[in-house]
PDB file of C-alpha atoms in Angstrom:
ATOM      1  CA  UNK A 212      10.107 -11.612  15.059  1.00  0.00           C
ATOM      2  CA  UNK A 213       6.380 -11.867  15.259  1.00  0.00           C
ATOM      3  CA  UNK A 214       4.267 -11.723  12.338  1.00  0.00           C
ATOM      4  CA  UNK A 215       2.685  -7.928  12.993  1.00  0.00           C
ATOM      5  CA  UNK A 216       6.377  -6.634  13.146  1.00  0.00           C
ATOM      6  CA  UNK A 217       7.311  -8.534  10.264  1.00  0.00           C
ATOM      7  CA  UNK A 218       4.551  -7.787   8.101  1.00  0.00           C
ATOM      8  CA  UNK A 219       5.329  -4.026   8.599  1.00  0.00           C
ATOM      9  CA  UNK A 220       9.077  -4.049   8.141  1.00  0.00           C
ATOM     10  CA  UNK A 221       7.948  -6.125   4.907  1.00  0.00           C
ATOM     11  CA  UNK A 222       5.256  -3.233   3.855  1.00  0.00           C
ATOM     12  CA  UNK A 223       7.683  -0.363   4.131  1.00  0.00           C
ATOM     13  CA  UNK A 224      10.612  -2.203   3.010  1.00  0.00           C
ATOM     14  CA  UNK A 225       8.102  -2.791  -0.011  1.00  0.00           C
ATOM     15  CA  UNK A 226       6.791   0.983  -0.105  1.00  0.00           C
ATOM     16  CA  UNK A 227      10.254   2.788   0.302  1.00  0.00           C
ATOM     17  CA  UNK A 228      11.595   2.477  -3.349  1.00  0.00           C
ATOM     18  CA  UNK A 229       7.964   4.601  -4.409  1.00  0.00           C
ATOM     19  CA  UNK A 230       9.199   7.465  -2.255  1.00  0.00           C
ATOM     20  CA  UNK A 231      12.240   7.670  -5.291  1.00  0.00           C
ATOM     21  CA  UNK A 232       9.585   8.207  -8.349  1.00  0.00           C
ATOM     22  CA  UNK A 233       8.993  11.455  -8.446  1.00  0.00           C
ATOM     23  CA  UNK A 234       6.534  12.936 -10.890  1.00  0.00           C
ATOM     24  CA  UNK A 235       8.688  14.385 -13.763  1.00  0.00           C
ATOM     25  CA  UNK A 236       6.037  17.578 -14.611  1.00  0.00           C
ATOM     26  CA  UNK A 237       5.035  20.002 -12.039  1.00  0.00           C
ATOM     27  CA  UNK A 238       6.534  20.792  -8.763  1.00  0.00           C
ATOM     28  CA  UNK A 239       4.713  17.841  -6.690  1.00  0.00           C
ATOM     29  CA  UNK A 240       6.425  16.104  -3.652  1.00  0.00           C
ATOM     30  CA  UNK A 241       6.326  12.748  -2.717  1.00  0.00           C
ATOM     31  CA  UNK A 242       5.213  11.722   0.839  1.00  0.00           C
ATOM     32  CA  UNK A 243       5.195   8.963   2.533  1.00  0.00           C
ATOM     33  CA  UNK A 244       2.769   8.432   6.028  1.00  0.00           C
ATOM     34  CA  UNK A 245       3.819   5.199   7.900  1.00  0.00           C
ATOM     35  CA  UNK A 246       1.310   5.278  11.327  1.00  0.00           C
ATOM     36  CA  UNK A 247       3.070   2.250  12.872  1.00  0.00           C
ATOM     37  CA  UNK A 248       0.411   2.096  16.061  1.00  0.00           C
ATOM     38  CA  UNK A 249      -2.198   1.736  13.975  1.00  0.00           C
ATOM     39  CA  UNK A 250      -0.616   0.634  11.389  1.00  0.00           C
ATOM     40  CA  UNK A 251      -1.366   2.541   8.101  1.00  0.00           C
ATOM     41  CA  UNK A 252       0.813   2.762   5.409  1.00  0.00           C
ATOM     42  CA  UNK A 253       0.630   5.075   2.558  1.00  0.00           C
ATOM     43  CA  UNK A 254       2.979   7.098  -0.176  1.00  0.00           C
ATOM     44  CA  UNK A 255       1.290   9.754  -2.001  1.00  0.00           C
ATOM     45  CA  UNK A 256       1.947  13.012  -3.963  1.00  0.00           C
ATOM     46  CA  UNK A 257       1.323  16.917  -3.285  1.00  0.00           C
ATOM     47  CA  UNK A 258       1.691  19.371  -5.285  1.00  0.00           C
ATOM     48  CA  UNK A 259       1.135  21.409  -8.743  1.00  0.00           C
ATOM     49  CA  UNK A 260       1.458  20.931 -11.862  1.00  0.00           C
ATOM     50  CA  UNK A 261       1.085  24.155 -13.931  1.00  0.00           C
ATOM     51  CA  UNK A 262      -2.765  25.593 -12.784  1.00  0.00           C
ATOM     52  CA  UNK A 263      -3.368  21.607 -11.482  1.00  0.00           C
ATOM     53  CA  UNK A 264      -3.347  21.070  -8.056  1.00  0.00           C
ATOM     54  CA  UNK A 265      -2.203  17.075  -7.413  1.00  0.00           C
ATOM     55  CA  UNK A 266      -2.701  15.477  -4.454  1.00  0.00           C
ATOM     56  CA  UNK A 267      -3.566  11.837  -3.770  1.00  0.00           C
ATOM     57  CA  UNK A 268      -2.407   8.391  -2.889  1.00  0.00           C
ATOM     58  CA  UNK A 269      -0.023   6.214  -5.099  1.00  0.00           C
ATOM     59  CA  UNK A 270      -0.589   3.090  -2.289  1.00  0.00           C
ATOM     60  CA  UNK A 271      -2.273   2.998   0.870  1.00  0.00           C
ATOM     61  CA  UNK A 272      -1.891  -0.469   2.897  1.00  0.00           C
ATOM     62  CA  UNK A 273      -3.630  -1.380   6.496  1.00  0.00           C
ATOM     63  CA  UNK A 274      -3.012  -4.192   8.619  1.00  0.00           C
ATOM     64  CA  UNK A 275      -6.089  -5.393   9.935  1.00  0.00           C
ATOM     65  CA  UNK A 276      -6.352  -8.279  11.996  1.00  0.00           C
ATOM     66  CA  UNK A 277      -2.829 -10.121  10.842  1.00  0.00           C
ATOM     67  CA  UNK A 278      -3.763  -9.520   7.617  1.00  0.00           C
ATOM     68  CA  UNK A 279      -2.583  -7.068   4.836  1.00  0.00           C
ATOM     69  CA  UNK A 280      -5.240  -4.910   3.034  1.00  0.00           C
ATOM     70  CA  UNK A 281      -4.228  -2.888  -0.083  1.00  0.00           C
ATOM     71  CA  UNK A 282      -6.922  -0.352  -0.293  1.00  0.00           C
ATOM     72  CA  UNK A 283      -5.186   1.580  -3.052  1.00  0.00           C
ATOM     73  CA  UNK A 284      -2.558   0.359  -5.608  1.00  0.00           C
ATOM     74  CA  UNK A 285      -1.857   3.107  -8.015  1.00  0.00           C
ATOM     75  CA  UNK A 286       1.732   1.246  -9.257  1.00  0.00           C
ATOM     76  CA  UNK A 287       2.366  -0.918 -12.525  1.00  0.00           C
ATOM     77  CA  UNK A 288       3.635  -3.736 -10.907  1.00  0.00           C
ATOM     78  CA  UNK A 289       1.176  -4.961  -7.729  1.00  0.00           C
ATOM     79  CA  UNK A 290       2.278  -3.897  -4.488  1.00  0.00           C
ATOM     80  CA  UNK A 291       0.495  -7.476  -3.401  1.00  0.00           C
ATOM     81  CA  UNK A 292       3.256  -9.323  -6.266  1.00  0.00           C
ATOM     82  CA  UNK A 293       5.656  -7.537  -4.623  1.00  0.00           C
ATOM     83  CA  UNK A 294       4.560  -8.792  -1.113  1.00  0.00           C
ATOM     84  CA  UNK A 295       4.078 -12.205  -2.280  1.00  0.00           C
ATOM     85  CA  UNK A 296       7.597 -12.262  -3.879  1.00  0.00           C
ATOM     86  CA  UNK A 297       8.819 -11.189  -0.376  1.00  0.00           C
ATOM     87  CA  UNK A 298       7.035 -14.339   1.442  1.00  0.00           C
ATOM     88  CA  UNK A 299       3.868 -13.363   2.627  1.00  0.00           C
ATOM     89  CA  UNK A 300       1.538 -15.713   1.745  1.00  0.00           C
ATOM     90  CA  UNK A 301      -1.503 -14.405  -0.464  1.00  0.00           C
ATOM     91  CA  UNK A 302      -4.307 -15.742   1.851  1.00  0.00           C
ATOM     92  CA  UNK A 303      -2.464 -12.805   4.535  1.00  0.00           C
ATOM     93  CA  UNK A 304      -3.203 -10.366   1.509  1.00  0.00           C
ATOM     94  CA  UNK A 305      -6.536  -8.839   0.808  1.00  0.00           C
ATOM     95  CA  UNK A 306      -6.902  -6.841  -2.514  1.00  0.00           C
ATOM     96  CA  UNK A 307      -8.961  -4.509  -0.973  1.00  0.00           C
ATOM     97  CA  UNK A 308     -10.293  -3.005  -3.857  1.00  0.00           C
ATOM     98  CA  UNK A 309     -11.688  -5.493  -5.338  1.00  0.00           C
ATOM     99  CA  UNK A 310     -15.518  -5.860  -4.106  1.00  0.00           C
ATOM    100  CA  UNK A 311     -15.961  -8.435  -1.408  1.00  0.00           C
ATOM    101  CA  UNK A 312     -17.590 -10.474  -4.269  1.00  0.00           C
ATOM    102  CA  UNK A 313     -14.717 -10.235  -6.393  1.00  0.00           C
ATOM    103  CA  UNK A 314     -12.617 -11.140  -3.932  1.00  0.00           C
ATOM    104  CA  UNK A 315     -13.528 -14.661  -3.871  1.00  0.00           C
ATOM    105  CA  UNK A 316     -11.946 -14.720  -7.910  1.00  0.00           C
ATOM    106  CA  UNK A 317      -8.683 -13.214  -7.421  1.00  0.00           C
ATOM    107  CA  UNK A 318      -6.253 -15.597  -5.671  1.00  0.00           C
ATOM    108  CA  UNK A 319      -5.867 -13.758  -2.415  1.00  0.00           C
ATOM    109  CA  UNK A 320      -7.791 -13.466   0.777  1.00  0.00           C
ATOM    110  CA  UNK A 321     -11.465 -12.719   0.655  1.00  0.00           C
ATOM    111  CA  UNK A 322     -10.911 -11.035   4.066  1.00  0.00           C
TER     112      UNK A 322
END
């Protein structure tokens, strides 16, 4: 298997168990949007909650250039520990939100 397809059976075998957490107030949904031919990756939530209208990503990965961006990582745990513990190796992982400057301090790849 080739590293692009591997990297995103790895990202939504990594991204799957989120679709199970379900908000316990309100009546909010949990989505998930996997655009495999461009390949974005995301699980979020839509709904209400009382008067409070919820909507907004829980993770939202890209693969740019062989590489896997986390642009959003609303979980406890690290979506990128979770990648690493699966074998991808953390200079394929960019913490992308972390400034570019930042970047060079966290372990992973700058870009």
């Amino acid at each position: 298997m080739d590293k692009l397809n591997h990297y995103r059976q790895l990202i939504r075998e990594c991204l799957l168990p989120y679709l199970e957490m379900k908000p316990s107030g309100g009546e909010i949904e949990v989505y998930k949007m996997f655009d495999t031919e461009d390949d974005h990756y995301q699980i979020f939530h839509a709904g209400w909650d009382g008067f409070q209208r919820i909507y907004g990503a829980v993770i939202h990965i890209d693969i740019i250039d062989d590489k896997i961006w986390i642009q959003y990582d609303g979980t406890e745990d690290g979506v990128a520990n979770t990648l690493v513990e699966l074998g991808v190796p953390k200079q394929d992982i960019v913490l992308a939100y972390h400034s570019a400057f930042l970047r060079q301090y966290d372990g992973f790849a700058v870009r």
